[in-house]
Structure formats: structure tokens, C-alpha cells
PDB file of C-alpha atoms in Angstrom:
ATOM      1  CA  MET A   1      99.603  93.008 125.298  1.00  0.00           C
ATOM      2  CA  PRO A   2      99.674  96.279 126.982  1.00  0.00           C
ATOM      3  CA  GLU A   3     102.938  97.376 127.805  1.00  0.00           C
ATOM      4  CA  ALA A   4     102.106  99.906 130.482  1.00  0.00           C
ATOM      5  CA  GLY A   5     104.859 100.249 132.997  1.00  0.00           C
ATOM      6  CA  ARG A   6     107.591  98.676 131.298  1.00  0.00           C
ATOM      7  CA  ARG A   7     110.909 100.639 130.408  1.00  0.00           C
ATOM      8  CA  PRO A   8     111.240 100.693 126.641  1.00  0.00           C
ATOM      9  CA  LEU A   9     114.909  99.564 125.843  1.00  0.00           C
ATOM     10  CA  ARG A  10     116.689 100.050 122.513  1.00  0.00           C
ATOM     11  CA  PHE A  11     119.124  97.652 121.103  1.00  0.00           C
ATOM     12  CA  THR A  12     120.392  96.700 117.555  1.00  0.00           C
ATOM     13  CA  LEU A  13     119.403  93.991 115.157  1.00  0.00           C
ATOM     14  CA  ASP A  14     122.359  93.232 112.455  1.00  0.00           C
ATOM     15  CA  GLY A  15     123.283  96.936 112.810  1.00  0.00           C
ATOM     16  CA  ALA A  16     119.303  98.228 112.601  1.00  0.00           C
ATOM     17  CA  PRO A  17     118.138 100.166 115.617  1.00  0.00           C
ATOM     18  CA  ALA A  18     114.977  97.964 117.358  1.00  0.00           C
ATOM     19  CA  GLU A  19     113.553  98.119 120.566  1.00  0.00           C
ATOM     20  CA  GLY A  20     112.244  95.757 123.487  1.00  0.00           C
ATOM     21  CA  PHE A  21     110.516  96.342 126.833  1.00  0.00           C
ATOM     22  CA  GLU A  22     112.276  95.662 130.113  1.00  0.00           C
ATOM     23  CA  GLY A  23     111.529  91.872 131.206  1.00  0.00           C
ATOM     24  CA  ASP A  24     111.803  90.382 127.553  1.00  0.00           C
ATOM     25  CA  THR A  25     114.045  87.945 126.767  1.00  0.00           C
ATOM     26  CA  VAL A  26     116.010  88.685 123.564  1.00  0.00           C
ATOM     27  CA  ALA A  27     113.681  86.479 121.289  1.00  0.00           C
ATOM     28  CA  ALA A  28     110.730  87.584 122.756  1.00  0.00           C
ATOM     29  CA  ALA A  29     111.718  91.183 121.477  1.00  0.00           C
ATOM     30  CA  LEU A  30     112.697  89.798 118.327  1.00  0.00           C
ATOM     31  CA  LEU A  31     109.211  88.155 117.583  1.00  0.00           C
ATOM     32  CA  ALA A  32     107.563  91.054 119.195  1.00  0.00           C
ATOM     33  CA  SER A  33     109.235  93.263 116.580  1.00  0.00           C
ATOM     34  CA  GLY A  34     108.062  90.824 113.580  1.00  0.00           C
ATOM     35  CA  HIS A  35     111.735  89.699 113.262  1.00  0.00           C
ATOM     36  CA  THR A  36     111.173  85.837 112.931  1.00  0.00           C
ATOM     37  CA  THR A  37     114.576  84.274 111.953  1.00  0.00           C
ATOM     38  CA  CYS A  38     117.385  84.193 114.492  1.00  0.00           C
ATOM     39  CA  ARG A  39     120.204  82.145 113.023  1.00  0.00           C
ATOM     40  CA  GLU A  40     120.652  79.989 109.604  1.00  0.00           C
ATOM     41  CA  THR A  41     121.646  76.447 110.115  1.00  0.00           C
ATOM     42  CA  ALA A  42     125.276  75.343 109.134  1.00  0.00           C
ATOM     43  CA  VAL A  43     124.877  73.126 106.710  1.00  0.00           C
ATOM     44  CA  SER A  44     121.786  74.172 104.284  1.00  0.00           C
ATOM     45  CA  GLY A  45     121.471  77.898 105.438  1.00  0.00           C
ATOM     46  CA  THR A  46     117.736  77.077 106.420  1.00  0.00           C
ATOM     47  CA  PRO A  47     116.206  79.863 108.298  1.00  0.00           C
ATOM     48  CA  ARG A  48     115.369  79.109 111.912  1.00  0.00           C
ATOM     49  CA  GLY A  49     113.345  80.981 114.629  1.00  0.00           C
ATOM     50  CA  SER A  50     112.514  80.717 118.216  1.00  0.00           C
ATOM     51  CA  TYR A  51     110.562  77.655 118.863  1.00  0.00           C
ATOM     52  CA  CYS A  52     110.141  76.610 122.283  1.00  0.00           C
ATOM     53  CA  LEU A  53     111.096  79.655 123.929  1.00  0.00           C
ATOM     54  CA  MET A  54     112.488  77.609 127.030  1.00  0.00           C
ATOM     55  CA  GLY A  55     116.187  76.768 126.311  1.00  0.00           C
ATOM     56  CA  VAL A  56     115.555  73.138 124.974  1.00  0.00           C
ATOM     57  CA  CYS A  57     115.638  73.444 121.124  1.00  0.00           C
ATOM     58  CA  PHE A  58     118.645  76.018 120.354  1.00  0.00           C
ATOM     59  CA  ASP A  59     116.520  77.388 117.463  1.00  0.00           C
ATOM     60  CA  CYS A  60     116.888  80.907 118.877  1.00  0.00           C
ATOM     61  CA  LEU A  61     120.751  81.066 118.692  1.00  0.00           C
ATOM     62  CA  VAL A  62     122.207  84.503 117.940  1.00  0.00           C
ATOM     63  CA  THR A  63     124.985  86.695 118.558  1.00  0.00           C
ATOM     64  CA  ILE A  64     124.850  89.060 120.990  1.00  0.00           C
ATOM     65  CA  ASP A  65     127.592  91.281 122.047  1.00  0.00           C
ATOM     66  CA  GLY A  66     130.186  89.525 119.588  1.00  0.00           C
ATOM     67  CA  THR A  67     129.716  86.253 121.480  1.00  0.00           C
ATOM     68  CA  GLY A  68     127.894  83.756 119.211  1.00  0.00           C
ATOM     69  CA  ASN A  69     125.462  80.876 120.124  1.00  0.00           C
ATOM     70  CA  ARG A  70     123.652  82.688 122.844  1.00  0.00           C
ATOM     71  CA  GLN A  71     120.052  81.361 123.683  1.00  0.00           C
ATOM     72  CA  GLY A  72     118.069  84.415 122.814  1.00  0.00           C
ATOM     73  CA  CYS A  73     114.901  82.888 125.129  1.00  0.00           C
ATOM     74  CA  LEU A  74     117.281  82.494 127.817  1.00  0.00           C
ATOM     75  CA  VAL A  75     119.111  86.041 127.995  1.00  0.00           C
ATOM     76  CA  ARG A  76     117.138  89.097 129.044  1.00  0.00           C
ATOM     77  CA  LEU A  77     117.098  91.990 126.702  1.00  0.00           C
ATOM     78  CA  GLU A  78     119.329  94.956 128.303  1.00  0.00           C
ATOM     79  CA  ASP A  79     119.525  98.660 126.866  1.00  0.00           C
ATOM     80  CA  GLY A  80     122.148  98.791 124.216  1.00  0.00           C
ATOM     81  CA  MET A  81     122.587  95.322 123.202  1.00  0.00           C
ATOM     82  CA  ARG A  82     124.147  94.298 120.161  1.00  0.00           C
ATOM     83  CA  VAL A  83     122.059  91.210 118.544  1.00  0.00           C
ATOM     84  CA  GLU A  84     122.909  89.775 115.040  1.00  0.00           C
ATOM     85  CA  THR A  85     121.510  86.907 113.396  1.00  0.00           C
ATOM     86  CA  GLN A  86     123.590  83.839 113.406  1.00  0.00           C
ATOM     87  CA  HIS A  87     124.851  82.325 109.867  1.00  0.00           C
ATOM     88  CA  GLY A  88     125.972  79.152 110.094  1.00  0.00           C
ATOM     89  CA  LYS A  89     127.955  77.615 112.974  1.00  0.00           C
ATOM     90  CA  ARG A  90     129.582  79.941 115.723  1.00  0.00           C
ATOM     91  CA  GLU A  91     132.972  81.851 114.400  1.00  0.00           C
ATOM     92  CA  VAL A  92     136.168  80.680 115.994  1.00  0.00           C
ATOM     93  CA  GLY A  93     136.772  83.344 118.822  1.00  0.00           C
ATOM     94  CA  ARG A  94     132.916  84.901 118.726  1.00  0.00           C
TER      95      ARG A  94
END
């Protein structure tokens, strides 16, 4: 897909530099950069990735800027955002 006219945005994923584009959601930016796992389930640790991309399934839960259980498909990517894969259930205070 041509990205002409869309400003690149830099963010980190699990501490590593990554890049998306203005107008992308966090989930779309992760998928476009080849990262298919957003979280691991709380009980079995099974990796889950974005599925519905419209806020219904909750498979795209990530930690964004220190706050867990954020639906990556509903959050617009911002320059400098810190995104982390969510391991299991949300931690208290995050």
C-alpha cells in the first residue's frame, strides 16, 4: 500500500525501535511491521494477535505507555509511544 503523504511515526515495541505511519492504529502498525503477536493468554500463555480489528474480540490487547489491557485496534499510533506485548493478565497498577 502506498504511504505517500503519510508522516512516519517512531515508537518502541518491547523496547526495540519500530515505525508506523500517521493514521495507523497500534494494531495496524504492528501487523505492517511483521509483529503478529500482541499478547499471551493468562492461563496457557498461547500467543494471540489482532483478529477483528474493530474492538470486538480483545485479541489485540497490549500495554501502551505503561497502561495494560489497551485494545491496539482502537488506539491511534502516536510518535514516541511505548508499546509492549502483554504477557498474561493485566498487572495491578498498570
